[in-house]
mmCIF file of C-alpha atoms and ligand atoms in Angstrom:
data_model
loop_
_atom_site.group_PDB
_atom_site.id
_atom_site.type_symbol
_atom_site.label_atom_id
_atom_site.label_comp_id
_atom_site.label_asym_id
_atom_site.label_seq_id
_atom_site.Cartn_x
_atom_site.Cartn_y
_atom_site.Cartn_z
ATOM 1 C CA UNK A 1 0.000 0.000 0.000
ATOM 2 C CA UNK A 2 1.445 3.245 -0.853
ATOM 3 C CA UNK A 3 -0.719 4.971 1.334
ATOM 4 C CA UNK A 4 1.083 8.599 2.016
ATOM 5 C CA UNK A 5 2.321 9.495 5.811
ATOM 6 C CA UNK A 6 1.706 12.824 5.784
ATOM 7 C CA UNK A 7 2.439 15.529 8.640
ATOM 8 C CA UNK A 8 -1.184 15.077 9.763
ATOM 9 C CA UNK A 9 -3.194 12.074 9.947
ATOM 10 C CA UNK A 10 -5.437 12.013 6.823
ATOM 11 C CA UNK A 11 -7.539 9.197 5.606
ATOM 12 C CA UNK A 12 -5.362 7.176 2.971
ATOM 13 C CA UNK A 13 -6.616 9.166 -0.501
ATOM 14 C CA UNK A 14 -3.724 7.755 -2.326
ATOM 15 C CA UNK A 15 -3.149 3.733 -3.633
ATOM 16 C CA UNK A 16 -1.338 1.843 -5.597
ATOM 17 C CA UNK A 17 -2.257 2.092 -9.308
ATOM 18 C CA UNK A 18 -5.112 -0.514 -9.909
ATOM 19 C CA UNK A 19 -3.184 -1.901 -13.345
ATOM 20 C CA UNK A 20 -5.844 -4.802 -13.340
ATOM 21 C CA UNK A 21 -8.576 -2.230 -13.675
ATOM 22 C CA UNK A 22 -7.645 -1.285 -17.559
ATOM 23 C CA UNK A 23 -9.028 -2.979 -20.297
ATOM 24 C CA UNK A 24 -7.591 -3.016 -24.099
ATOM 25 C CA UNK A 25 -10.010 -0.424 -25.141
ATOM 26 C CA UNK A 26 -8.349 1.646 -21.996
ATOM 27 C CA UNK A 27 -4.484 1.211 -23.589
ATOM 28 C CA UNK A 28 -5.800 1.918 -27.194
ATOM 29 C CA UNK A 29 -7.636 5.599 -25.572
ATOM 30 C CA UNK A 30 -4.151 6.215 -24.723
ATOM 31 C CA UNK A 31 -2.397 5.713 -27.464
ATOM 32 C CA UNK A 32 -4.887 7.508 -29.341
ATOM 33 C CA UNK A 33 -4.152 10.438 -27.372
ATOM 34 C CA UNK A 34 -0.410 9.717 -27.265
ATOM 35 C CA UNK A 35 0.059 9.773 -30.899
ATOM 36 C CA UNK A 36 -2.364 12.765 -31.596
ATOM 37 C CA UNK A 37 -1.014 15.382 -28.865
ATOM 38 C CA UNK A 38 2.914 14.322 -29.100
ATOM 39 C CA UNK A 39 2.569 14.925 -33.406
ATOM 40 C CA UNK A 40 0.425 18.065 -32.195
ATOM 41 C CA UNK A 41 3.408 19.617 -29.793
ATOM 42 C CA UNK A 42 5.592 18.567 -31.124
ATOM 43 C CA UNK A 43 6.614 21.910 -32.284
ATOM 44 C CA UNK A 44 4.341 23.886 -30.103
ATOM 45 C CA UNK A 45 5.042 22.782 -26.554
ATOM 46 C CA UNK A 46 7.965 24.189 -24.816
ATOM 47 C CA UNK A 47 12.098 22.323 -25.258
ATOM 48 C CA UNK A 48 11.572 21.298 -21.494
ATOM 49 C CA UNK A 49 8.221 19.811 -21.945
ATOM 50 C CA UNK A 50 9.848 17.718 -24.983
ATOM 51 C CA UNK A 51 13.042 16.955 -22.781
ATOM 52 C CA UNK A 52 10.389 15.559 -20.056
ATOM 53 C CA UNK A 53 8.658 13.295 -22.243
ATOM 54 C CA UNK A 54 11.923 11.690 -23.321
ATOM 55 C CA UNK A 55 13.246 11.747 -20.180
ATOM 56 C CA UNK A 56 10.671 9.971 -18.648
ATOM 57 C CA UNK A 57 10.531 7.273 -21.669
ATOM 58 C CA UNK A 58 6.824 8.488 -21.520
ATOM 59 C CA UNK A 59 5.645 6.430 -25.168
ATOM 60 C CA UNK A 60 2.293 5.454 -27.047
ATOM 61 C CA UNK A 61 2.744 1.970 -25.705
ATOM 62 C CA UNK A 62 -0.596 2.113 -23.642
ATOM 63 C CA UNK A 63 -1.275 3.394 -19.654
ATOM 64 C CA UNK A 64 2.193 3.769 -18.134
ATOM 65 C CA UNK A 65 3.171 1.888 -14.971
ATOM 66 C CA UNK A 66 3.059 4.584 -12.153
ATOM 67 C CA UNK A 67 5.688 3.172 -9.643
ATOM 68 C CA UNK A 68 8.038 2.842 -12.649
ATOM 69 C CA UNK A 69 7.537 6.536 -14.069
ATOM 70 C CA UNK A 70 7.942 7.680 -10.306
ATOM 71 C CA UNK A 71 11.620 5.795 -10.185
ATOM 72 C CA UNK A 72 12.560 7.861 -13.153
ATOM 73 C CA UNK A 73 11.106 10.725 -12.131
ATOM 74 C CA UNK A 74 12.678 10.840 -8.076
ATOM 75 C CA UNK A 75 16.093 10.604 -9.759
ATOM 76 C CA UNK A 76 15.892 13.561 -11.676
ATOM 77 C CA UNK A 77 13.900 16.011 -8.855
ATOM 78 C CA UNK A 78 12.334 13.772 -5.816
ATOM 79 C CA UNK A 79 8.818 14.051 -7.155
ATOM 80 C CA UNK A 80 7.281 10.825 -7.027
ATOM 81 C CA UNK A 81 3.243 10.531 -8.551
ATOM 82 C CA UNK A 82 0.358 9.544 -6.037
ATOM 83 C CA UNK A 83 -2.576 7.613 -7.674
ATOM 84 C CA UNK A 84 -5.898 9.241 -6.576
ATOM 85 C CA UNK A 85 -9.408 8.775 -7.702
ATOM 86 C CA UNK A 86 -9.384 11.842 -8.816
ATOM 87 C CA UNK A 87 -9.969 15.819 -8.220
ATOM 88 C CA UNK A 88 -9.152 16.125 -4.483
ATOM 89 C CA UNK A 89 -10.490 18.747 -1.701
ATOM 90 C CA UNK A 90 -7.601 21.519 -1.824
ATOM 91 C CA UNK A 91 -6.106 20.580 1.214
ATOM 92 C CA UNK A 92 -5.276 17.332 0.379
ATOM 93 C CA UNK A 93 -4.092 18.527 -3.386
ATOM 94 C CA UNK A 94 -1.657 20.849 -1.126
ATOM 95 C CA UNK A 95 -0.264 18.381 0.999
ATOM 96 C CA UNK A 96 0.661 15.974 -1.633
ATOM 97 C CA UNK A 97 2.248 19.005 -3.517
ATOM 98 C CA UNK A 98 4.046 20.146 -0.848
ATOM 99 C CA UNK A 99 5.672 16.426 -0.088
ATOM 100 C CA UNK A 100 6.764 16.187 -3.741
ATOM 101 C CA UNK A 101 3.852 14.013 -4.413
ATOM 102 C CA UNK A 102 1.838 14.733 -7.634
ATOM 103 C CA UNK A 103 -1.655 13.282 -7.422
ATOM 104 C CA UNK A 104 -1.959 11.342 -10.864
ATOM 105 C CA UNK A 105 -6.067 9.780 -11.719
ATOM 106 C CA UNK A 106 -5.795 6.015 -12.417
ATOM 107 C CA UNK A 107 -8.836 6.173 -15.079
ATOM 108 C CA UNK A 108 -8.478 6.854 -18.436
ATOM 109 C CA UNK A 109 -11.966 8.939 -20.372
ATOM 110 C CA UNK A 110 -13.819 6.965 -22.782
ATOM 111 C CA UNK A 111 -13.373 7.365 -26.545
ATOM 112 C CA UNK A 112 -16.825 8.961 -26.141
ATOM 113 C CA UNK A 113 -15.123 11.789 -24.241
ATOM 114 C CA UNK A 114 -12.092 11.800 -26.208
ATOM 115 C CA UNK A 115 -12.366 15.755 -26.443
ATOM 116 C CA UNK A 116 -13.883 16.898 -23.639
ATOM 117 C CA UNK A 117 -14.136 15.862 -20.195
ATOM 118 C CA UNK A 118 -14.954 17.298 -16.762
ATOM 119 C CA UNK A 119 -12.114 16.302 -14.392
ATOM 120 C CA UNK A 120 -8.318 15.328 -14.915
ATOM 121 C CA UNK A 121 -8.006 12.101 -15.904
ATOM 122 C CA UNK A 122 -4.636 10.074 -16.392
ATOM 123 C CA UNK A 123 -3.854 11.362 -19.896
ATOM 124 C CA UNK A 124 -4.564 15.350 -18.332
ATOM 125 C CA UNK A 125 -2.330 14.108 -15.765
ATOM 126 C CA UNK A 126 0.229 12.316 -16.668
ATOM 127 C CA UNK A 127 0.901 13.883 -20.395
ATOM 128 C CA UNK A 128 -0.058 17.517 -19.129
ATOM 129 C CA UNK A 129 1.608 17.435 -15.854
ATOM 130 C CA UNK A 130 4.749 15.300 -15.381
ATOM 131 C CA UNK A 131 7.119 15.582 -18.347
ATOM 132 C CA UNK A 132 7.740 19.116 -16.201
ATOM 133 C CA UNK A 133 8.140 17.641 -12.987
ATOM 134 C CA UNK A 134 11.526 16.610 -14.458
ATOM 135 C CA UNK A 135 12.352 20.251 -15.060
ATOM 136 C CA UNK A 136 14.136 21.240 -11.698
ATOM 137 C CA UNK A 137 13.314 24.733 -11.560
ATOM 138 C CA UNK A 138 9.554 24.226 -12.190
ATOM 139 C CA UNK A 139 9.895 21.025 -10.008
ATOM 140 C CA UNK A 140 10.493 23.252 -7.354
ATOM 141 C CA UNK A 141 7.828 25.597 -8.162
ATOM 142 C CA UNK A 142 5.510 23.237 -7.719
ATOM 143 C CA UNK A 143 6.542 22.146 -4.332
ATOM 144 C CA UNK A 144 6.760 25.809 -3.198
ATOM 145 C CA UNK A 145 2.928 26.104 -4.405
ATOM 146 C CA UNK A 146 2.114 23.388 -2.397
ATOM 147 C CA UNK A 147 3.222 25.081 0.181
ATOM 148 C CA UNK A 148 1.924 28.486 -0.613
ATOM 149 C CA UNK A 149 -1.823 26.444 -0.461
ATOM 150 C CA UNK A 150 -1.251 25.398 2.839
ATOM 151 C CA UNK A 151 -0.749 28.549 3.766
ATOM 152 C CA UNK A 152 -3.391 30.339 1.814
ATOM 153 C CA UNK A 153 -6.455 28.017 2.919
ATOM 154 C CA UNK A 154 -5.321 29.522 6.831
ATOM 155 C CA UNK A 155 -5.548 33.169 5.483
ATOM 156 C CA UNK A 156 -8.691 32.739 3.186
ATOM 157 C CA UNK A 157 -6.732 33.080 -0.523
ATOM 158 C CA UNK A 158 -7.440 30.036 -1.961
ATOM 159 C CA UNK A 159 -9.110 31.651 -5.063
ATOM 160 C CA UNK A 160 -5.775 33.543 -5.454
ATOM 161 C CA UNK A 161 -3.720 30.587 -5.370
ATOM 162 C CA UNK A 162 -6.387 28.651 -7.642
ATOM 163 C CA UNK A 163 -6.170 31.708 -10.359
ATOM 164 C CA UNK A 164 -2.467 31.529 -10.101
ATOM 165 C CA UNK A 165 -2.782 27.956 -11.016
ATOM 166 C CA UNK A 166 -4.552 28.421 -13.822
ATOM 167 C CA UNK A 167 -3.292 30.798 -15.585
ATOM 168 C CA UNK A 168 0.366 28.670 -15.116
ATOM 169 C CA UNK A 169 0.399 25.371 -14.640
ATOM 170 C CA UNK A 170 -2.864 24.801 -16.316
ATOM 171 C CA UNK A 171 -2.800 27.505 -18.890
ATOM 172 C CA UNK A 172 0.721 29.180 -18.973
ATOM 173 C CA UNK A 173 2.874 30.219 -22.094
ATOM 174 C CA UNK A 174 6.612 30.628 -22.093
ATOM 175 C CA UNK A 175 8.628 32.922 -24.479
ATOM 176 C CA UNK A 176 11.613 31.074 -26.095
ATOM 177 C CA UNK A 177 13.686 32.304 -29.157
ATOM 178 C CA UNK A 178 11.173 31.188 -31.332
ATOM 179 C CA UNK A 179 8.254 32.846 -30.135
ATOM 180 C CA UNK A 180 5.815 31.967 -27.306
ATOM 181 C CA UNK A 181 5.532 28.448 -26.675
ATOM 182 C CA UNK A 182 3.326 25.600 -24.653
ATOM 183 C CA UNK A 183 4.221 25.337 -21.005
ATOM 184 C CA UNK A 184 0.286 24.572 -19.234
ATOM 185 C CA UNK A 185 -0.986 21.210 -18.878
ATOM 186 C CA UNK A 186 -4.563 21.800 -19.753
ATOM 187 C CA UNK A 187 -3.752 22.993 -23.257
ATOM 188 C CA UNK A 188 -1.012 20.309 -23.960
ATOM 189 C CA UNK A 189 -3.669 17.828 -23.245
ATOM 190 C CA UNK A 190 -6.115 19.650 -25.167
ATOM 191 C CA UNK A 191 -6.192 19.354 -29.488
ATOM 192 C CA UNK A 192 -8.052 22.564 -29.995
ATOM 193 C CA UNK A 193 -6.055 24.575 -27.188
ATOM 194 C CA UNK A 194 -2.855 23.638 -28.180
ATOM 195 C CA UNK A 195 -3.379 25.116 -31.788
ATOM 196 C CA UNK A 196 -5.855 28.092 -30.688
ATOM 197 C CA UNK A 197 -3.590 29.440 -27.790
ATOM 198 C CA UNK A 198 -0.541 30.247 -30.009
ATOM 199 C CA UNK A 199 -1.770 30.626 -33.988
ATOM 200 C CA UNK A 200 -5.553 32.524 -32.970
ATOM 201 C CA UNK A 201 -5.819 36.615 -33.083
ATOM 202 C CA UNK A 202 -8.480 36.039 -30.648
ATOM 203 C CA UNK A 203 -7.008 35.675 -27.355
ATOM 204 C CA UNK A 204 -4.641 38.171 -25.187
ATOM 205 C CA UNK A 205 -1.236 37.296 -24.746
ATOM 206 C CA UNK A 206 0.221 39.257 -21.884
ATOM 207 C CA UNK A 207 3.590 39.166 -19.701
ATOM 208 C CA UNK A 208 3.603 37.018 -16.564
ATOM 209 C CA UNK A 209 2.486 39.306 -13.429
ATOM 210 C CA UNK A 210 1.630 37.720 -10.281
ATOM 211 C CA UNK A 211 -0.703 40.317 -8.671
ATOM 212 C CA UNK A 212 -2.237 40.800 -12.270
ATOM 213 C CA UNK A 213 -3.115 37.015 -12.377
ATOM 214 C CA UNK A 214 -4.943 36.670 -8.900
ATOM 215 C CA UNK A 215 -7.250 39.632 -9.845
ATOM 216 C CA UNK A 216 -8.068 38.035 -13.359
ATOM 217 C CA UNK A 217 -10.955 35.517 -13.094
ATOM 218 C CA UNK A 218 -11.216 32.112 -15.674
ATOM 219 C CA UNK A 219 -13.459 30.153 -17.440
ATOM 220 C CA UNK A 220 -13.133 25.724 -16.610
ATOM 221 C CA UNK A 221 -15.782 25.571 -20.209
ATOM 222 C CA UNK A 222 -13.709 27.116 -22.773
ATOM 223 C CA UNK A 223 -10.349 28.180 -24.797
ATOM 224 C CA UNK A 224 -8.644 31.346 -22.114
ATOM 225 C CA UNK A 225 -9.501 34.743 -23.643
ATOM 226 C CA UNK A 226 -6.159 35.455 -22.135
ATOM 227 C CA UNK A 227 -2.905 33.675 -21.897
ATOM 228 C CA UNK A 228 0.028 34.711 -19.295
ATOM 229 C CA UNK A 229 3.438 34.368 -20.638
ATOM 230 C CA UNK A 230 6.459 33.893 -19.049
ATOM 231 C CA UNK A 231 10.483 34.516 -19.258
ATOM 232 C CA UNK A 232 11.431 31.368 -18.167
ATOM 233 C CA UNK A 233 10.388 28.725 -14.873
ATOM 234 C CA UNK A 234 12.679 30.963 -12.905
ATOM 235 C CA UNK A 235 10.424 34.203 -13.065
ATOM 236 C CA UNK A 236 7.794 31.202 -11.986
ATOM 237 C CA UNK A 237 9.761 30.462 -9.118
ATOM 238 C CA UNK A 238 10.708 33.475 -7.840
ATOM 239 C CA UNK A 239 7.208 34.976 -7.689
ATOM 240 C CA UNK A 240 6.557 32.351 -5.108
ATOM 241 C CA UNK A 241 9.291 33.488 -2.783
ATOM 242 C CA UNK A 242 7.728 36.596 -1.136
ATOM 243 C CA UNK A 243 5.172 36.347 1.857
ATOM 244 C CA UNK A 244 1.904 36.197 -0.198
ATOM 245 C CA UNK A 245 -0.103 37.569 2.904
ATOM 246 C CA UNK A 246 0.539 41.274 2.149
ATOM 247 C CA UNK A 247 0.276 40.503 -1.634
ATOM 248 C CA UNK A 248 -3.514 38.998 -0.853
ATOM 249 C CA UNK A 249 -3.960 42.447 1.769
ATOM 250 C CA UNK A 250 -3.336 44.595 -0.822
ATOM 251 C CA UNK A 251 -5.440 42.593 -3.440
ATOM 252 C CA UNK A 252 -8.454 42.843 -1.244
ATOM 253 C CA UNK A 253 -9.035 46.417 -2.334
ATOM 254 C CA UNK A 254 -8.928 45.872 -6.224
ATOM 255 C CA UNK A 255 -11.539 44.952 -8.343
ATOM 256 C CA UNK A 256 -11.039 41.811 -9.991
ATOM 257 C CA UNK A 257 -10.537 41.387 -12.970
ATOM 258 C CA UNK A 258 -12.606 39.618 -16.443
ATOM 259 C CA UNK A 259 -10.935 36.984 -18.265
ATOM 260 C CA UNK A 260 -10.622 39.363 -21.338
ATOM 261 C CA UNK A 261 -9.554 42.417 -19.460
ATOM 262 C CA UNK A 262 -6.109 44.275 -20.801
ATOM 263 C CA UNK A 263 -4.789 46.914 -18.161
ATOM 264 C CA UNK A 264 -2.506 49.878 -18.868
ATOM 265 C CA UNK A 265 0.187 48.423 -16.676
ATOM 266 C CA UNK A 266 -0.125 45.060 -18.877
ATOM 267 C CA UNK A 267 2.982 44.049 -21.358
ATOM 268 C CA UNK A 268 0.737 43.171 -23.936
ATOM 269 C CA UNK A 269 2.457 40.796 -26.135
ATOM 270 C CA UNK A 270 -0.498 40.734 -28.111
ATOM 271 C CA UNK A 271 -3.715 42.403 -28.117
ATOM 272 C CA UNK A 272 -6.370 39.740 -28.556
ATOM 273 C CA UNK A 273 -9.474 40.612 -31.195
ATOM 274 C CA UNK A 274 -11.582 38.388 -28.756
ATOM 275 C CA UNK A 275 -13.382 37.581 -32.093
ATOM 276 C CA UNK A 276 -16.082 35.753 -30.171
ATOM 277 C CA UNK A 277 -16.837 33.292 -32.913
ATOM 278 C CA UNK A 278 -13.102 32.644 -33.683
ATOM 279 C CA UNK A 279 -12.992 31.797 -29.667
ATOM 280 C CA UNK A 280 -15.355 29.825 -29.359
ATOM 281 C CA UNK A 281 -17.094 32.109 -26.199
ATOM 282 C CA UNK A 282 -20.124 32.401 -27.901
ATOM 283 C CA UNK A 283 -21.943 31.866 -24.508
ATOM 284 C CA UNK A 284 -21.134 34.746 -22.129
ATOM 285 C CA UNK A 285 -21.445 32.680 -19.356
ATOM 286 C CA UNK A 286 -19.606 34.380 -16.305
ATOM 287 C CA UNK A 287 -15.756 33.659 -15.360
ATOM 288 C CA UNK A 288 -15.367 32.274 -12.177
HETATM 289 N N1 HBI B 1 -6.921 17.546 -7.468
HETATM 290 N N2 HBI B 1 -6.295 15.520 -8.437
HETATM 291 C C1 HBI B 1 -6.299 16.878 -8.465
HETATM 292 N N3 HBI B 1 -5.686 17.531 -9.462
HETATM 293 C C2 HBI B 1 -5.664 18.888 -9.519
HETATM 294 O O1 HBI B 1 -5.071 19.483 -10.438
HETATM 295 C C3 HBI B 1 -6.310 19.625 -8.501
HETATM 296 C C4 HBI B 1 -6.933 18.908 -7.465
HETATM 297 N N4 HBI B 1 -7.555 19.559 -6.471
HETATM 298 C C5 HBI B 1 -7.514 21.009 -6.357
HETATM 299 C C6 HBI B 1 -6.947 21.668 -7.544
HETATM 300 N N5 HBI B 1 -6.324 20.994 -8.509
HETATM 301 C C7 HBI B 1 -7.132 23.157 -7.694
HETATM 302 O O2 HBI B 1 -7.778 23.697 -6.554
HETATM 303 C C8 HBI B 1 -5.875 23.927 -7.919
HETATM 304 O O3 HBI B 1 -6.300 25.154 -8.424
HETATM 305 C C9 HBI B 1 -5.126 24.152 -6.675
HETATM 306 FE FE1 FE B 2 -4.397 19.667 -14.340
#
């Protein structure tokens, strides 16, 4: 049982990766999904997303064995992944985080959900999320986040932390000398994302600014109306050195912001049209 010890007793929401549970049609979603995003990224996603995947021997050869992965994956930053059943309460999500532990879901969607589906599962995961966690600097992000949730559930910011985690390890661009490229999981898991977030006119591209980002609301339905871009993992990093508790005191007397806002202070990269048809927002439902 892999059950994790962590600093406070907790009810076992991690366990070892039922392998027996997956059925041929389970390996063949996942090499669907292998082939498709890896040709898709190939020369969209960012040189340490690419190094990751190699790295990690991560292949189309069906659902990969999580204990193995993890061995690979300690030796090159300590992160091991936890199997859940999926999305966890925050505080558990933190923990696991801040132990170096990334909570990977054992299931794999349907090919009837091959495009769409509500929570992570272990393609979002484990394609979107761990070729990274071989990047040290951004290995280390991810830790101190962990961390930073802890605290920010005791003062009241989770929303903060949860925008800041969107619009970066979800959702986050990175300049190389190319041109912006792929860094967020959600869109290198994602077929339409990972084409609309870099070629459309239609969304915002804007410099990474950590106050700026837990202002600016988000949409879970749709393609971002705006994308945050940043230097490199260390700008990541460093952003979550400070003390966020004055940062969140003096955020409590601004206005947040919508997803398709542009501010003065903003280094625009580029100015989205927010062609609503070419975005696909054709509901204004509100951002969250
Ligand atoms: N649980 N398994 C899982 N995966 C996530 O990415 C995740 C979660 N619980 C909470 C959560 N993400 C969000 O609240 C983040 O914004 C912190
Ligand atoms: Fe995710």
């Amino acid at each position: 049982m892999c059950a994790l010890v962590l600093d406070t007793p907790q009810p076992a929401i991690t366990f070892p990766q039922p392998v027996q549970r997956y059925d041929a049609e389970d390996h063949a979603v996942w090499r669907h999904l292998f082939q498709r995003q890896a040709r898709l990224v190939a020369d969209r996603a960012c040189p340490d997303f690419l190094r990751g995947l190699k790295l990690l021997g991560l292949n189309d050869s069906g659902i990969p064995d999580f204990e193995r992965l993890s061995d690979r994956l300690e030796a090159a930053t300590g992160w091991r992944l936890a199997c859940v059943e999926g999305f966890l309460p925050d505080s558990d999500f933190f923990h696991l985080l801040a132990a170096r532990r990334f909570p990977v879901t054992w299931w794999i969607r349907p090919w009837a959900k091959l495009d769409y589906l509500q929570e992570p599962d272990v393609f979002h995961d484990l394609f979107g999320h761990v070729p990274l966690l071989a990047q040290p600097v951004f290995a280390d992000y991810m830790q101190a986040f962990g961390q930073g949730g802890l605290k920010a559930e005791r003062l009241g910011a989770l929303h903060r932390l949860a925008r800041l985690y969107w619009y970066s390890v979800e959702f986050g661009l990175i300049q190389t000398p190319d041109g912006p490229r792929i860094h967020g999981a959600g869109i290198l898991s994602s077929k339409g994302e990972s084409v609309f977030c870099l070629d459309s006119p239609a969304p915002n591209r804007v410099g990474f600014d950590l106050r700026r980002i837990m202002r600016t609301r988000y949409r879970i339905d749709t393609f971002q109306k705006t994308y945050f871009v940043i230097r490199d993992f260390e700008q990541l990093f460093e952003a979550t050195r400070p003390d966020f508790a004055p940062i969140y005191a003096d955020l409590e007397g601004l206005p947040d912001l919508a997803a398709s806002d542009l501010l003065p202070e903003d280094v625009v990269i580029t100015r989205g049209s927010m062609d609503r048809v070419a975005g696909g927002w054709l509901d204004e439902t509100p951002d969250t």
